[in-house]
mmCIF file of C-alpha atoms in Angstrom:
data_model
loop_
_atom_site.group_PDB
_atom_site.id
_atom_site.type_symbol
_atom_site.label_atom_id
_atom_site.label_comp_id
_atom_site.label_asym_id
_atom_site.label_seq_id
_atom_site.Cartn_x
_atom_site.Cartn_y
_atom_site.Cartn_z
ATOM 1 C CA UNK A 1 114.724 -63.855 -38.332
ATOM 2 C CA UNK A 2 116.701 -63.160 -41.503
ATOM 3 C CA UNK A 3 116.012 -65.015 -44.751
ATOM 4 C CA UNK A 4 117.869 -64.840 -48.071
ATOM 5 C CA UNK A 5 116.868 -67.091 -50.961
ATOM 6 C CA UNK A 6 119.233 -68.223 -53.723
ATOM 7 C CA UNK A 7 118.734 -69.894 -57.054
ATOM 8 C CA UNK A 8 121.161 -70.867 -59.783
ATOM 9 C CA UNK A 9 119.640 -68.458 -62.327
ATOM 10 C CA UNK A 10 119.399 -65.259 -60.269
ATOM 11 C CA UNK A 11 121.899 -65.805 -57.483
ATOM 12 C CA UNK A 12 121.109 -64.311 -54.072
ATOM 13 C CA UNK A 13 117.819 -62.429 -53.798
ATOM 14 C CA UNK A 14 117.133 -59.527 -51.426
ATOM 15 C CA UNK A 15 117.615 -60.181 -47.697
ATOM 16 C CA UNK A 16 114.403 -60.096 -45.666
ATOM 17 C CA UNK A 17 114.066 -59.615 -41.902
ATOM 18 C CA UNK A 18 110.693 -60.803 -40.647
ATOM 19 C CA UNK A 19 109.088 -62.210 -37.500
ATOM 20 C CA UNK A 20 110.326 -65.631 -36.432
ATOM 21 C CA UNK A 21 108.147 -68.243 -38.079
ATOM 22 C CA UNK A 22 107.905 -71.588 -39.815
ATOM 23 C CA UNK A 23 109.704 -72.403 -43.060
ATOM 24 C CA UNK A 24 107.604 -74.151 -45.706
ATOM 25 C CA UNK A 25 109.401 -76.665 -47.918
ATOM 26 C CA UNK A 26 108.432 -79.467 -50.267
ATOM 27 C CA UNK A 27 108.857 -83.006 -48.836
ATOM 28 C CA UNK A 28 111.299 -83.656 -51.666
ATOM 29 C CA UNK A 29 113.584 -80.738 -50.696
ATOM 30 C CA UNK A 30 117.166 -81.994 -50.863
ATOM 31 C CA UNK A 31 117.985 -80.927 -47.304
ATOM 32 C CA UNK A 32 115.658 -83.658 -45.979
ATOM 33 C CA UNK A 33 117.202 -86.495 -47.962
ATOM 34 C CA UNK A 34 120.867 -85.730 -48.594
ATOM 35 C CA UNK A 35 121.831 -83.389 -45.712
ATOM 36 C CA UNK A 36 122.503 -80.290 -47.789
ATOM 37 C CA UNK A 37 122.858 -78.204 -44.626
ATOM 38 C CA UNK A 38 125.574 -76.295 -42.805
ATOM 39 C CA UNK A 39 125.457 -73.813 -39.957
ATOM 40 C CA UNK A 40 127.357 -71.553 -37.593
ATOM 41 C CA UNK A 41 127.113 -70.497 -33.973
ATOM 42 C CA UNK A 42 128.157 -67.212 -32.384
ATOM 43 C CA UNK A 43 126.944 -64.886 -29.641
ATOM 44 C CA UNK A 44 126.116 -61.235 -29.069
ATOM 45 C CA UNK A 45 126.942 -59.699 -25.679
ATOM 46 C CA UNK A 46 125.982 -56.505 -23.855
ATOM 47 C CA UNK A 47 128.756 -54.730 -22.003
ATOM 48 C CA UNK A 48 128.310 -52.624 -18.856
ATOM 49 C CA UNK A 49 127.686 -49.520 -20.993
ATOM 50 C CA UNK A 50 124.911 -51.197 -22.975
ATOM 51 C CA UNK A 51 126.949 -51.669 -26.149
ATOM 52 C CA UNK A 52 126.273 -54.777 -28.259
ATOM 53 C CA UNK A 53 129.427 -56.789 -28.935
ATOM 54 C CA UNK A 54 130.325 -59.719 -31.184
ATOM 55 C CA UNK A 55 133.378 -61.938 -30.681
ATOM 56 C CA UNK A 56 135.495 -62.484 -33.825
ATOM 57 C CA UNK A 57 132.476 -62.763 -36.179
ATOM 58 C CA UNK A 58 134.747 -62.628 -39.224
ATOM 59 C CA UNK A 59 136.048 -66.089 -38.320
ATOM 60 C CA UNK A 60 132.518 -67.478 -38.213
ATOM 61 C CA UNK A 61 131.819 -66.053 -41.667
ATOM 62 C CA UNK A 62 134.987 -67.651 -43.087
ATOM 63 C CA UNK A 63 134.132 -71.042 -41.600
ATOM 64 C CA UNK A 64 130.517 -70.748 -42.781
ATOM 65 C CA UNK A 65 131.744 -70.148 -46.339
ATOM 66 C CA UNK A 66 134.126 -73.128 -46.088
ATOM 67 C CA UNK A 67 131.340 -75.429 -44.887
ATOM 68 C CA UNK A 68 129.018 -74.291 -47.690
ATOM 69 C CA UNK A 69 131.720 -74.901 -50.294
ATOM 70 C CA UNK A 70 132.319 -78.432 -48.969
ATOM 71 C CA UNK A 71 128.636 -79.267 -49.604
ATOM 72 C CA UNK A 72 128.374 -77.416 -52.967
ATOM 73 C CA UNK A 73 125.970 -74.967 -51.347
ATOM 74 C CA UNK A 74 126.178 -71.423 -52.787
ATOM 75 C CA UNK A 75 129.025 -69.110 -51.845
ATOM 76 C CA UNK A 76 128.263 -65.680 -50.401
ATOM 77 C CA UNK A 77 129.945 -62.423 -49.409
ATOM 78 C CA UNK A 78 130.830 -62.822 -45.734
ATOM 79 C CA UNK A 79 131.154 -59.089 -45.128
ATOM 80 C CA UNK A 80 127.689 -58.423 -46.551
ATOM 81 C CA UNK A 81 126.146 -61.244 -44.539
ATOM 82 C CA UNK A 82 127.766 -59.855 -41.400
ATOM 83 C CA UNK A 83 126.098 -56.491 -42.109
ATOM 84 C CA UNK A 84 122.737 -58.278 -42.342
ATOM 85 C CA UNK A 85 123.456 -60.140 -39.110
ATOM 86 C CA UNK A 86 124.271 -56.895 -37.289
ATOM 87 C CA UNK A 87 121.032 -55.349 -38.556
ATOM 88 C CA UNK A 88 119.086 -58.330 -37.236
ATOM 89 C CA UNK A 89 120.595 -58.259 -33.736
ATOM 90 C CA UNK A 90 120.216 -54.479 -33.539
ATOM 91 C CA UNK A 91 116.488 -54.929 -34.222
ATOM 92 C CA UNK A 92 116.384 -57.690 -31.594
ATOM 93 C CA UNK A 93 118.480 -55.746 -29.085
ATOM 94 C CA UNK A 94 115.880 -56.097 -26.323
ATOM 95 C CA UNK A 95 116.428 -59.881 -26.403
ATOM 96 C CA UNK A 96 120.123 -59.573 -25.515
ATOM 97 C CA UNK A 97 120.463 -60.127 -21.745
ATOM 98 C CA UNK A 98 122.467 -57.443 -19.966
ATOM 99 C CA UNK A 99 123.795 -59.656 -17.172
ATOM 100 C CA UNK A 100 127.339 -61.030 -17.354
ATOM 101 C CA UNK A 101 127.321 -64.673 -18.319
ATOM 102 C CA UNK A 102 124.225 -64.242 -20.500
ATOM 103 C CA UNK A 103 124.128 -63.572 -24.232
ATOM 104 C CA UNK A 104 122.147 -63.851 -27.451
ATOM 105 C CA UNK A 105 122.959 -67.032 -29.350
ATOM 106 C CA UNK A 106 122.984 -66.524 -33.126
ATOM 107 C CA UNK A 107 122.473 -69.446 -35.516
ATOM 108 C CA UNK A 108 123.066 -68.865 -39.254
ATOM 109 C CA UNK A 109 122.290 -71.817 -41.543
ATOM 110 C CA UNK A 110 122.121 -72.658 -45.253
ATOM 111 C CA UNK A 111 119.909 -75.451 -46.574
ATOM 112 C CA UNK A 112 119.382 -76.922 -50.037
ATOM 113 C CA UNK A 113 115.716 -76.439 -50.979
ATOM 114 C CA UNK A 114 115.517 -77.797 -54.540
ATOM 115 C CA UNK A 115 112.714 -80.347 -54.982
ATOM 116 C CA UNK A 116 114.625 -83.373 -56.207
ATOM 117 C CA UNK A 117 115.392 -86.953 -55.251
ATOM 118 C CA UNK A 118 118.391 -87.014 -57.550
ATOM 119 C CA UNK A 119 121.831 -86.646 -56.001
ATOM 120 C CA UNK A 120 123.609 -83.548 -57.267
ATOM 121 C CA UNK A 121 124.294 -79.923 -56.433
ATOM 122 C CA UNK A 122 121.157 -78.051 -55.416
ATOM 123 C CA UNK A 123 119.851 -75.300 -57.700
ATOM 124 C CA UNK A 124 117.950 -73.588 -54.876
ATOM 125 C CA UNK A 125 118.956 -72.723 -51.340
ATOM 126 C CA UNK A 126 117.852 -70.741 -48.314
ATOM 127 C CA UNK A 127 120.137 -68.903 -45.914
ATOM 128 C CA UNK A 128 118.528 -67.929 -42.619
ATOM 129 C CA UNK A 129 119.571 -66.620 -39.206
ATOM 130 C CA UNK A 130 117.657 -67.150 -35.970
ATOM 131 C CA UNK A 131 118.523 -65.965 -32.454
ATOM 132 C CA UNK A 132 117.753 -66.913 -28.870
ATOM 133 C CA UNK A 133 118.750 -65.554 -25.435
ATOM 134 C CA UNK A 134 120.925 -68.019 -23.515
ATOM 135 C CA UNK A 135 122.143 -68.235 -19.944
ATOM 136 C CA UNK A 136 125.394 -69.551 -18.451
ATOM 137 C CA UNK A 137 126.541 -72.879 -19.880
ATOM 138 C CA UNK A 138 127.276 -74.170 -16.386
ATOM 139 C CA UNK A 139 123.974 -74.209 -14.480
ATOM 140 C CA UNK A 140 125.666 -75.284 -11.249
ATOM 141 C CA UNK A 141 128.869 -73.316 -11.641
ATOM 142 C CA UNK A 142 132.208 -73.866 -13.360
ATOM 143 C CA UNK A 143 132.278 -77.654 -12.911
ATOM 144 C CA UNK A 144 134.913 -80.042 -14.221
ATOM 145 C CA UNK A 145 133.626 -82.950 -16.319
ATOM 146 C CA UNK A 146 134.202 -86.699 -16.493
ATOM 147 C CA UNK A 147 134.773 -88.212 -19.943
ATOM 148 C CA UNK A 148 134.338 -91.650 -21.464
ATOM 149 C CA UNK A 149 136.982 -92.317 -24.111
ATOM 150 C CA UNK A 150 135.342 -93.640 -27.287
ATOM 151 C CA UNK A 151 137.361 -96.147 -29.301
ATOM 152 C CA UNK A 152 134.687 -98.144 -31.160
ATOM 153 C CA UNK A 153 133.245 -95.201 -33.122
ATOM 154 C CA UNK A 154 134.785 -92.110 -34.747
ATOM 155 C CA UNK A 155 133.485 -88.566 -35.144
ATOM 156 C CA UNK A 156 135.442 -87.868 -38.345
ATOM 157 C CA UNK A 157 138.079 -89.377 -40.614
ATOM 158 C CA UNK A 158 140.784 -88.117 -43.006
ATOM 159 C CA UNK A 159 139.264 -86.714 -46.183
ATOM 160 C CA UNK A 160 135.796 -86.522 -44.614
ATOM 161 C CA UNK A 161 133.839 -83.534 -43.379
ATOM 162 C CA UNK A 162 135.151 -83.263 -39.813
ATOM 163 C CA UNK A 163 136.542 -79.789 -40.508
ATOM 164 C CA UNK A 164 133.173 -78.446 -41.728
ATOM 165 C CA UNK A 165 130.287 -77.400 -39.493
ATOM 166 C CA UNK A 166 127.536 -79.482 -41.043
ATOM 167 C CA UNK A 167 124.518 -81.201 -39.523
ATOM 168 C CA UNK A 168 125.726 -84.601 -40.711
ATOM 169 C CA UNK A 169 128.594 -84.441 -38.225
ATOM 170 C CA UNK A 170 126.317 -84.105 -35.221
ATOM 171 C CA UNK A 171 123.385 -86.539 -35.354
ATOM 172 C CA UNK A 172 125.636 -89.650 -35.511
ATOM 173 C CA UNK A 173 127.432 -88.503 -32.347
ATOM 174 C CA UNK A 174 124.358 -88.314 -30.115
ATOM 175 C CA UNK A 175 124.080 -92.064 -29.519
ATOM 176 C CA UNK A 176 127.654 -92.178 -28.221
ATOM 177 C CA UNK A 177 127.023 -89.211 -25.931
ATOM 178 C CA UNK A 178 123.884 -90.868 -24.548
ATOM 179 C CA UNK A 179 125.866 -94.046 -23.858
ATOM 180 C CA UNK A 180 128.468 -92.013 -21.979
ATOM 181 C CA UNK A 181 125.747 -90.352 -19.902
ATOM 182 C CA UNK A 182 124.175 -93.719 -19.040
ATOM 183 C CA UNK A 183 127.528 -94.795 -17.605
ATOM 184 C CA UNK A 184 127.754 -91.674 -15.456
ATOM 185 C CA UNK A 185 130.021 -89.519 -17.622
ATOM 186 C CA UNK A 186 129.295 -85.974 -18.743
ATOM 187 C CA UNK A 187 130.623 -86.355 -22.269
ATOM 188 C CA UNK A 188 132.723 -88.605 -24.473
ATOM 189 C CA UNK A 189 136.274 -88.140 -25.729
ATOM 190 C CA UNK A 190 136.672 -88.999 -29.404
ATOM 191 C CA UNK A 191 139.779 -91.063 -30.179
ATOM 192 C CA UNK A 192 140.981 -92.057 -33.640
ATOM 193 C CA UNK A 193 143.224 -94.656 -35.222
ATOM 194 C CA UNK A 194 145.420 -97.471 -33.968
ATOM 195 C CA UNK A 195 147.261 -95.123 -31.607
ATOM 196 C CA UNK A 196 144.080 -93.663 -30.053
ATOM 197 C CA UNK A 197 144.782 -90.107 -31.109
ATOM 198 C CA UNK A 198 142.805 -87.501 -29.179
ATOM 199 C CA UNK A 199 140.545 -85.493 -31.499
ATOM 200 C CA UNK A 200 137.590 -83.710 -29.848
ATOM 201 C CA UNK A 201 135.628 -83.689 -26.574
ATOM 202 C CA UNK A 202 132.023 -84.237 -27.612
ATOM 203 C CA UNK A 203 131.501 -81.164 -29.792
ATOM 204 C CA UNK A 204 134.455 -79.216 -28.376
ATOM 205 C CA UNK A 205 138.129 -78.893 -29.234
ATOM 206 C CA UNK A 206 140.524 -80.481 -26.744
ATOM 207 C CA UNK A 207 143.593 -79.052 -24.976
ATOM 208 C CA UNK A 208 146.245 -80.767 -22.854
ATOM 209 C CA UNK A 209 148.727 -78.927 -20.611
ATOM 210 C CA UNK A 210 151.628 -81.096 -19.522
ATOM 211 C CA UNK A 211 155.326 -81.295 -18.824
ATOM 212 C CA UNK A 212 156.703 -83.036 -21.881
ATOM 213 C CA UNK A 213 159.505 -85.576 -21.766
ATOM 214 C CA UNK A 214 162.021 -82.797 -22.412
ATOM 215 C CA UNK A 215 160.866 -81.055 -19.223
ATOM 216 C CA UNK A 216 159.065 -78.210 -21.019
ATOM 217 C CA UNK A 217 155.605 -77.022 -20.038
ATOM 218 C CA UNK A 218 153.591 -77.513 -23.221
ATOM 219 C CA UNK A 219 150.017 -76.715 -24.239
ATOM 220 C CA UNK A 220 148.945 -79.210 -26.904
ATOM 221 C CA UNK A 221 145.881 -79.364 -29.114
ATOM 222 C CA UNK A 222 145.340 -81.702 -32.099
ATOM 223 C CA UNK A 223 146.259 -80.200 -35.489
ATOM 224 C CA UNK A 224 143.795 -79.047 -38.137
ATOM 225 C CA UNK A 225 144.349 -82.091 -40.326
ATOM 226 C CA UNK A 226 140.850 -82.298 -41.783
ATOM 227 C CA UNK A 227 139.287 -84.228 -38.894
ATOM 228 C CA UNK A 228 139.188 -81.320 -36.408
ATOM 229 C CA UNK A 229 136.760 -78.404 -36.490
ATOM 230 C CA UNK A 230 138.624 -75.089 -36.552
ATOM 231 C CA UNK A 231 136.998 -73.587 -33.487
ATOM 232 C CA UNK A 232 137.012 -69.826 -32.956
ATOM 233 C CA UNK A 233 137.647 -70.396 -29.241
ATOM 234 C CA UNK A 234 140.406 -72.865 -30.144
ATOM 235 C CA UNK A 235 142.185 -70.273 -32.280
ATOM 236 C CA UNK A 236 141.708 -67.619 -29.587
ATOM 237 C CA UNK A 237 143.256 -69.811 -26.880
ATOM 238 C CA UNK A 238 146.243 -70.602 -29.085
ATOM 239 C CA UNK A 239 146.723 -66.915 -29.898
ATOM 240 C CA UNK A 240 146.488 -65.878 -26.238
ATOM 241 C CA UNK A 241 148.899 -68.588 -25.130
ATOM 242 C CA UNK A 242 151.447 -67.611 -27.767
ATOM 243 C CA UNK A 243 151.151 -63.939 -26.822
ATOM 244 C CA UNK A 244 151.833 -64.789 -23.156
ATOM 245 C CA UNK A 245 154.993 -66.675 -24.176
ATOM 246 C CA UNK A 246 155.041 -68.550 -20.848
ATOM 247 C CA UNK A 247 155.038 -72.120 -22.177
ATOM 248 C CA UNK A 248 155.426 -74.048 -25.409
ATOM 249 C CA UNK A 249 152.305 -74.067 -27.608
ATOM 250 C CA UNK A 250 151.861 -76.942 -30.055
ATOM 251 C CA UNK A 251 149.339 -78.079 -32.624
ATOM 252 C CA UNK A 252 150.366 -81.689 -32.951
ATOM 253 C CA UNK A 253 149.178 -85.257 -32.645
ATOM 254 C CA UNK A 254 148.669 -86.368 -29.057
ATOM 255 C CA UNK A 255 147.509 -89.839 -28.069
ATOM 256 C CA UNK A 256 145.791 -91.184 -24.985
ATOM 257 C CA UNK A 257 148.897 -93.265 -24.352
ATOM 258 C CA UNK A 258 150.949 -90.053 -24.062
ATOM 259 C CA UNK A 259 148.366 -88.567 -21.703
ATOM 260 C CA UNK A 260 148.254 -91.735 -19.572
ATOM 261 C CA UNK A 261 152.048 -91.865 -19.389
ATOM 262 C CA UNK A 262 152.212 -88.202 -18.362
ATOM 263 C CA UNK A 263 149.493 -88.770 -15.756
ATOM 264 C CA UNK A 264 151.275 -91.779 -14.266
ATOM 265 C CA UNK A 265 154.591 -89.910 -14.155
ATOM 266 C CA UNK A 266 153.069 -86.786 -12.573
ATOM 267 C CA UNK A 267 153.685 -84.634 -15.663
ATOM 268 C CA UNK A 268 150.021 -84.064 -16.656
ATOM 269 C CA UNK A 269 148.943 -80.608 -15.484
ATOM 270 C CA UNK A 270 145.475 -79.858 -16.911
ATOM 271 C CA UNK A 271 143.017 -80.791 -19.661
ATOM 272 C CA UNK A 272 140.019 -78.869 -20.955
ATOM 273 C CA UNK A 273 137.566 -78.627 -23.826
ATOM 274 C CA UNK A 274 136.883 -75.374 -25.661
ATOM 275 C CA UNK A 275 133.960 -74.075 -27.694
ATOM 276 C CA UNK A 276 131.517 -71.211 -28.242
ATOM 277 C CA UNK A 277 128.913 -72.500 -25.784
ATOM 278 C CA UNK A 278 131.124 -73.220 -22.777
ATOM 279 C CA UNK A 279 134.250 -71.130 -23.565
ATOM 280 C CA UNK A 280 136.360 -73.684 -21.663
ATOM 281 C CA UNK A 281 135.253 -76.863 -19.897
ATOM 282 C CA UNK A 282 137.729 -78.279 -17.348
ATOM 283 C CA UNK A 283 138.258 -82.052 -17.387
ATOM 284 C CA UNK A 284 138.770 -83.995 -14.149
ATOM 285 C CA UNK A 285 138.602 -87.632 -15.224
ATOM 286 C CA UNK A 286 138.813 -89.865 -18.314
ATOM 287 C CA UNK A 287 137.682 -93.494 -18.466
ATOM 288 C CA UNK A 288 139.985 -95.334 -20.856
ATOM 289 C CA UNK A 289 140.308 -99.103 -21.387
ATOM 290 C CA UNK A 290 138.546 -99.993 -18.168
ATOM 291 C CA UNK A 291 140.319 -97.483 -15.928
ATOM 292 C CA UNK A 292 139.404 -94.052 -14.605
ATOM 293 C CA UNK A 293 142.345 -91.658 -14.908
ATOM 294 C CA UNK A 294 142.207 -88.554 -12.710
ATOM 295 C CA UNK A 295 143.172 -85.286 -14.411
ATOM 296 C CA UNK A 296 144.759 -82.658 -12.140
ATOM 297 C CA UNK A 297 142.885 -79.440 -11.448
ATOM 298 C CA UNK A 298 144.399 -76.774 -9.166
ATOM 299 C CA UNK A 299 147.203 -78.236 -6.985
ATOM 300 C CA UNK A 300 147.017 -75.204 -4.678
ATOM 301 C CA UNK A 301 143.248 -75.316 -4.173
ATOM 302 C CA UNK A 302 141.646 -78.737 -3.607
ATOM 303 C CA UNK A 303 138.174 -77.173 -3.788
ATOM 304 C CA UNK A 304 138.749 -75.673 -7.250
ATOM 305 C CA UNK A 305 136.922 -77.129 -10.242
ATOM 306 C CA UNK A 306 139.439 -75.814 -12.761
ATOM 307 C CA UNK A 307 143.192 -75.625 -13.092
ATOM 308 C CA UNK A 308 144.865 -72.206 -13.046
ATOM 309 C CA UNK A 309 145.543 -72.126 -16.802
ATOM 310 C CA UNK A 310 142.020 -73.260 -17.650
ATOM 311 C CA UNK A 311 140.517 -70.605 -15.395
ATOM 312 C CA UNK A 312 142.839 -67.941 -16.787
ATOM 313 C CA UNK A 313 141.809 -68.668 -20.369
ATOM 314 C CA UNK A 314 138.138 -68.534 -19.354
ATOM 315 C CA UNK A 315 138.499 -65.263 -17.444
ATOM 316 C CA UNK A 316 140.412 -63.507 -20.230
ATOM 317 C CA UNK A 317 138.103 -64.663 -23.028
ATOM 318 C CA UNK A 318 134.941 -63.714 -21.135
ATOM 319 C CA UNK A 319 136.521 -60.375 -20.229
ATOM 320 C CA UNK A 320 137.180 -59.680 -23.911
ATOM 321 C CA UNK A 321 133.687 -60.791 -24.961
ATOM 322 C CA UNK A 322 132.006 -58.399 -22.514
ATOM 323 C CA UNK A 323 134.330 -55.507 -23.347
ATOM 324 C CA UNK A 324 136.006 -55.526 -19.916
ATOM 325 C CA UNK A 325 139.375 -56.216 -21.520
ATOM 326 C CA UNK A 326 139.964 -54.007 -24.590
ATOM 327 C CA UNK A 327 140.804 -56.178 -27.590
ATOM 328 C CA UNK A 328 140.352 -56.133 -31.355
ATOM 329 C CA UNK A 329 138.436 -59.422 -31.163
ATOM 330 C CA UNK A 330 135.482 -57.697 -29.526
ATOM 331 C CA UNK A 331 133.484 -55.931 -32.265
ATOM 332 C CA UNK A 332 130.979 -53.280 -31.211
ATOM 333 C CA UNK A 333 127.782 -53.318 -33.277
ATOM 334 C CA UNK A 334 126.998 -49.691 -34.252
#
């Protein structure tokens, strides 16, 4: 693991790579009481030639810095931290699985470590990075999911911290996800406001492919208005879709009422979630106001668990991550 300590007098101290082990903190450390904590998540891959690859790590560093700033945690040089990260995964190279679909998950985090029960900016902090081999997200294959639309609770709100990757955004969501699971759904769909705006799918960004009322094929995802996490996969899907120039691509408000209307009129084509862990997660059903609404998958293949656009995004992104498709997003670790 990598550790870098910071204090207000000296700034960042020397980075240290050491064996994975426990972190010792005072019970009064501010992280325990006031959630001075933010984190990131990215993966390292091995291509068929044995090269180690990262997928758009610069975007993770930028978001990490943004999250730290939101919590008054110390700023850092993203390029220098990325060098430290590469050194760490090069030392841990033997833990990176070589099989396609497997990877090394990398978790950077910053916590406030000052011993204080007063509420204010921390004068001490610890940045650390830990890693773990991970297998395919879908244990039983590329399966579409059923969602329970959540209207009585919200994940984030305007002016809050929904656009930062902080621990405080996650713990309050678990109860809602457990409730969805108890009712037989894989995940919940977060809605917001009087119009039931679609925001995120559990901890993923959400995409809707439909024929709009003007007859255009349109890929829609909610805008980055402060309540949506700026996912690296989200940005990659938008960039790919715009480069293909085959349908309209929009970052705009979309409500469940618009989705229901499109579904009832036969204009809804596909829906999927997107994130680092799953890449894309096809959606086949949403329970909303007492009704289960079926989401189309592949009209030409009744046995398919993903629509053609969803599968295409997944195939291209995975191909880039494993170096099978040459692209500037795939960064080889020297």
